PDB file of C-alpha atoms in Angstrom:
ATOM      1  CA  GLN A 275       7.795 -37.063  -0.864  1.00  0.00           C
ATOM      2  CA  VAL A 276       6.487 -38.679  -3.999  1.00  0.00           C
ATOM      3  CA  HIS A 277       5.371 -42.294  -3.833  1.00  0.00           C
ATOM      4  CA  LEU A 278       5.502 -44.292  -7.070  1.00  0.00           C
ATOM      5  CA  VAL A 279       3.937 -47.651  -7.806  1.00  0.00           C
ATOM      6  CA  GLU A 280       4.543 -49.431 -11.105  1.00  0.00           C
ATOM      7  CA  SER A 281       2.084 -51.829 -12.663  1.00  0.00           C
ATOM      8  CA  GLU A 282       2.990 -55.465 -13.016  1.00  0.00           C
ATOM      9  CA  GLY A 283       5.336 -56.239 -15.877  1.00  0.00           C
ATOM     10  CA  GLY A 284       5.320 -59.594 -17.533  1.00  0.00           C
ATOM     11  CA  LEU A 285       6.639 -62.063 -20.033  1.00  0.00           C
ATOM     12  CA  VAL A 286       6.175 -61.254 -23.703  1.00  0.00           C
ATOM     13  CA  GLN A 287       7.499 -62.712 -26.919  1.00  0.00           C
ATOM     14  CA  ALA A 288       9.900 -60.780 -29.083  1.00  0.00           C
ATOM     15  CA  GLY A 289       8.016 -58.408 -31.338  1.00  0.00           C
ATOM     16  CA  GLY A 290       5.199 -58.077 -28.848  1.00  0.00           C
ATOM     17  CA  SER A 291       3.957 -55.112 -26.835  1.00  0.00           C
ATOM     18  CA  LEU A 292       3.508 -54.251 -23.208  1.00  0.00           C
ATOM     19  CA  ARG A 293       2.346 -51.132 -21.394  1.00  0.00           C
ATOM     20  CA  LEU A 294       3.640 -50.169 -17.993  1.00  0.00           C
ATOM     21  CA  SER A 295       1.964 -47.619 -15.796  1.00  0.00           C
ATOM     22  CA  CYS A 296       3.224 -45.720 -12.786  1.00  0.00           C
ATOM     23  CA  ALA A 297       0.825 -44.214 -10.276  1.00  0.00           C
ATOM     24  CA  ALA A 298       2.178 -41.267  -8.300  1.00  0.00           C
ATOM     25  CA  SER A 299       0.922 -40.020  -4.963  1.00  0.00           C
ATOM     26  CA  GLY A 300       2.046 -37.558  -2.342  1.00  0.00           C
ATOM     27  CA  ASN A 301       3.673 -34.272  -3.316  1.00  0.00           C
ATOM     28  CA  THR A 302       3.184 -34.802  -7.050  1.00  0.00           C
ATOM     29  CA  PHE A 303       2.977 -31.096  -7.893  1.00  0.00           C
ATOM     30  CA  SER A 304       6.670 -30.876  -7.034  1.00  0.00           C
ATOM     31  CA  ALA A 305       7.599 -33.256  -9.850  1.00  0.00           C
ATOM     32  CA  TYR A 306       9.462 -31.705 -12.762  1.00  0.00           C
ATOM     33  CA  ALA A 307       9.947 -34.794 -14.872  1.00  0.00           C
ATOM     34  CA  MET A 308       8.864 -38.398 -14.721  1.00  0.00           C
ATOM     35  CA  GLY A 309      11.247 -40.979 -16.077  1.00  0.00           C
ATOM     36  CA  TRP A 310      11.602 -44.653 -16.788  1.00  0.00           C
ATOM     37  CA  PHE A 311      14.830 -46.520 -16.148  1.00  0.00           C
ATOM     38  CA  ARG A 312      15.748 -50.162 -16.476  1.00  0.00           C
ATOM     39  CA  GLN A 313      18.363 -52.424 -15.017  1.00  0.00           C
ATOM     40  CA  ALA A 314      19.426 -55.812 -16.303  1.00  0.00           C
ATOM     41  CA  PRO A 315      21.405 -58.254 -14.126  1.00  0.00           C
ATOM     42  CA  GLY A 316      25.038 -57.185 -13.862  1.00  0.00           C
ATOM     43  CA  SER A 317      24.358 -53.844 -15.535  1.00  0.00           C
ATOM     44  CA  GLU A 318      23.968 -50.286 -14.350  1.00  0.00           C
ATOM     45  CA  ARG A 319      20.603 -48.573 -14.263  1.00  0.00           C
ATOM     46  CA  GLU A 320      19.896 -47.262 -17.755  1.00  0.00           C
ATOM     47  CA  PHE A 321      17.795 -44.290 -18.836  1.00  0.00           C
ATOM     48  CA  VAL A 322      14.881 -45.314 -21.062  1.00  0.00           C
ATOM     49  CA  ALA A 323      12.542 -42.343 -21.432  1.00  0.00           C
ATOM     50  CA  ALA A 324      11.228 -39.326 -19.584  1.00  0.00           C
ATOM     51  CA  ILE A 325       8.506 -36.723 -19.882  1.00  0.00           C
ATOM     52  CA  ARG A 326       8.074 -33.274 -18.404  1.00  0.00           C
ATOM     53  CA  TRP A 327       5.313 -33.350 -15.813  1.00  0.00           C
ATOM     54  CA  ASN A 328       3.921 -29.795 -16.052  1.00  0.00           C
ATOM     55  CA  ARG A 329       5.137 -28.902 -19.524  1.00  0.00           C
ATOM     56  CA  VAL A 330       5.350 -30.441 -22.969  1.00  0.00           C
ATOM     57  CA  GLY A 331       8.347 -32.527 -23.861  1.00  0.00           C
ATOM     58  CA  ALA A 332       9.720 -36.043 -23.803  1.00  0.00           C
ATOM     59  CA  TYR A 333      13.040 -37.706 -24.448  1.00  0.00           C
ATOM     60  CA  TYR A 334      14.073 -41.242 -25.331  1.00  0.00           C
ATOM     61  CA  SER A 335      17.251 -43.244 -25.306  1.00  0.00           C
ATOM     62  CA  ASP A 336      18.518 -44.257 -28.721  1.00  0.00           C
ATOM     63  CA  SER A 337      17.915 -47.915 -27.899  1.00  0.00           C
ATOM     64  CA  VAL A 338      14.143 -47.450 -27.562  1.00  0.00           C
ATOM     65  CA  LYS A 339      13.440 -44.463 -29.807  1.00  0.00           C
ATOM     66  CA  GLY A 340      10.714 -45.303 -32.292  1.00  0.00           C
ATOM     67  CA  ARG A 341       9.562 -48.335 -30.288  1.00  0.00           C
ATOM     68  CA  PHE A 342       8.640 -46.942 -26.869  1.00  0.00           C
ATOM     69  CA  THR A 343       6.322 -44.059 -26.054  1.00  0.00           C
ATOM     70  CA  VAL A 344       6.111 -42.268 -22.721  1.00  0.00           C
ATOM     71  CA  SER A 345       2.907 -40.428 -21.864  1.00  0.00           C
ATOM     72  CA  LYS A 346       1.126 -38.948 -18.869  1.00  0.00           C
ATOM     73  CA  ASP A 347      -2.334 -38.450 -17.448  1.00  0.00           C
ATOM     74  CA  GLN A 348      -2.043 -35.693 -14.888  1.00  0.00           C
ATOM     75  CA  ALA A 349      -5.664 -36.052 -13.797  1.00  0.00           C
ATOM     76  CA  LYS A 350      -4.809 -39.587 -12.720  1.00  0.00           C
ATOM     77  CA  ASN A 351      -1.262 -38.761 -11.569  1.00  0.00           C
ATOM     78  CA  THR A 352      -0.077 -41.555 -13.815  1.00  0.00           C
ATOM     79  CA  VAL A 353       2.708 -41.933 -16.341  1.00  0.00           C
ATOM     80  CA  TYR A 354       2.813 -44.694 -18.940  1.00  0.00           C
ATOM     81  CA  LEU A 355       5.436 -46.479 -20.976  1.00  0.00           C
ATOM     82  CA  GLN A 356       4.090 -48.146 -24.094  1.00  0.00           C
ATOM     83  CA  MET A 357       6.632 -50.646 -25.355  1.00  0.00           C
ATOM     84  CA  ASN A 358       6.270 -52.018 -28.874  1.00  0.00           C
ATOM     85  CA  SER A 359       8.463 -54.261 -31.011  1.00  0.00           C
ATOM     86  CA  LEU A 360      10.062 -55.640 -27.895  1.00  0.00           C
ATOM     87  CA  LYS A 361      13.432 -57.335 -28.139  1.00  0.00           C
ATOM     88  CA  PRO A 362      15.142 -59.805 -25.798  1.00  0.00           C
ATOM     89  CA  GLU A 363      17.636 -57.074 -24.915  1.00  0.00           C
ATOM     90  CA  ASP A 364      14.752 -55.072 -23.425  1.00  0.00           C
ATOM     91  CA  THR A 365      14.581 -57.636 -20.626  1.00  0.00           C
ATOM     92  CA  ALA A 366      15.186 -55.855 -17.329  1.00  0.00           C
ATOM     93  CA  VAL A 367      13.615 -54.537 -14.181  1.00  0.00           C
ATOM     94  CA  TYR A 368      11.876 -51.297 -15.106  1.00  0.00           C
ATOM     95  CA  TYR A 369      11.686 -48.426 -12.642  1.00  0.00           C
ATOM     96  CA  CYS A 370       9.525 -45.343 -12.633  1.00  0.00           C
ATOM     97  CA  ALA A 371      11.187 -42.226 -11.246  1.00  0.00           C
ATOM     98  CA  ALA A 372      10.357 -38.641 -10.339  1.00  0.00           C
ATOM     99  CA  ALA A 373      12.688 -35.652 -10.565  1.00  0.00           C
ATOM    100  CA  THR A 374      11.774 -32.578  -8.544  1.00  0.00           C
ATOM    101  CA  THR A 375      14.560 -30.210  -9.593  1.00  0.00           C
ATOM    102  CA  GLY A 376      13.885 -27.970 -12.586  1.00  0.00           C
ATOM    103  CA  PRO A 377      13.396 -26.163 -14.903  1.00  0.00           C
ATOM    104  CA  GLY A 378      15.785 -27.040 -17.665  1.00  0.00           C
ATOM    105  CA  ASN A 379      16.453 -30.008 -19.865  1.00  0.00           C
ATOM    106  CA  ILE A 380      14.873 -33.343 -19.035  1.00  0.00           C
ATOM    107  CA  PRO A 381      17.351 -35.108 -16.746  1.00  0.00           C
ATOM    108  CA  LEU A 382      18.898 -38.256 -18.165  1.00  0.00           C
ATOM    109  CA  SER A 383      20.986 -39.348 -15.199  1.00  0.00           C
ATOM    110  CA  ALA A 384      19.539 -41.649 -12.582  1.00  0.00           C
ATOM    111  CA  PHE A 385      21.148 -39.430  -9.942  1.00  0.00           C
ATOM    112  CA  LYS A 386      18.937 -36.521 -10.978  1.00  0.00           C
ATOM    113  CA  TYR A 387      15.799 -38.376  -9.948  1.00  0.00           C
ATOM    114  CA  ASP A 388      14.737 -38.135  -6.339  1.00  0.00           C
ATOM    115  CA  PHE A 389      12.135 -40.881  -6.023  1.00  0.00           C
ATOM    116  CA  TYR A 390      11.830 -44.361  -7.499  1.00  0.00           C
ATOM    117  CA  GLY A 391       9.180 -47.033  -7.587  1.00  0.00           C
ATOM    118  CA  GLN A 392       9.816 -50.589  -6.499  1.00  0.00           C
ATOM    119  CA  GLY A 393      10.488 -51.820 -10.025  1.00  0.00           C
ATOM    120  CA  THR A 394       8.732 -54.349 -12.216  1.00  0.00           C
ATOM    121  CA  GLN A 395      10.201 -57.217 -14.223  1.00  0.00           C
ATOM    122  CA  VAL A 396       9.829 -57.256 -17.986  1.00  0.00           C
ATOM    123  CA  THR A 397      11.048 -60.374 -19.759  1.00  0.00           C
ATOM    124  CA  VAL A 398      11.138 -60.688 -23.533  1.00  0.00           C
ATOM    125  CA  SER A 399      11.581 -64.170 -24.914  1.00  0.00           C
ATOM    126  CA  LEU A 400      12.659 -65.267 -28.375  1.00  0.00           C
TER     127      LEU A 400
END
């Protein structure tokens, strides 16, 4: 089991920045990749970014590439999502996730992730 707790999101104006963190506990050495997903009302859960936990490598969705950065601090068992140049369409509940099946490519499907945090609301206003 891997337990994930996201930091509080918030309300930010368009063009602003926000950093989310996700603290992992439990069987963290079993994690292969740590990902961020988001879900807006009436929409499916969408892949945002992910990073390999014990190796180098990260991947981003086209919608956030160049604006968001995913990073990790293994000593703290924490993964981060730095979000810059935020847009109203970034408004969603953001979820941290852990995938324990590897090696291979970073999984992009929500079904490939075994554990999720409780989610945190990010709202971007005009």
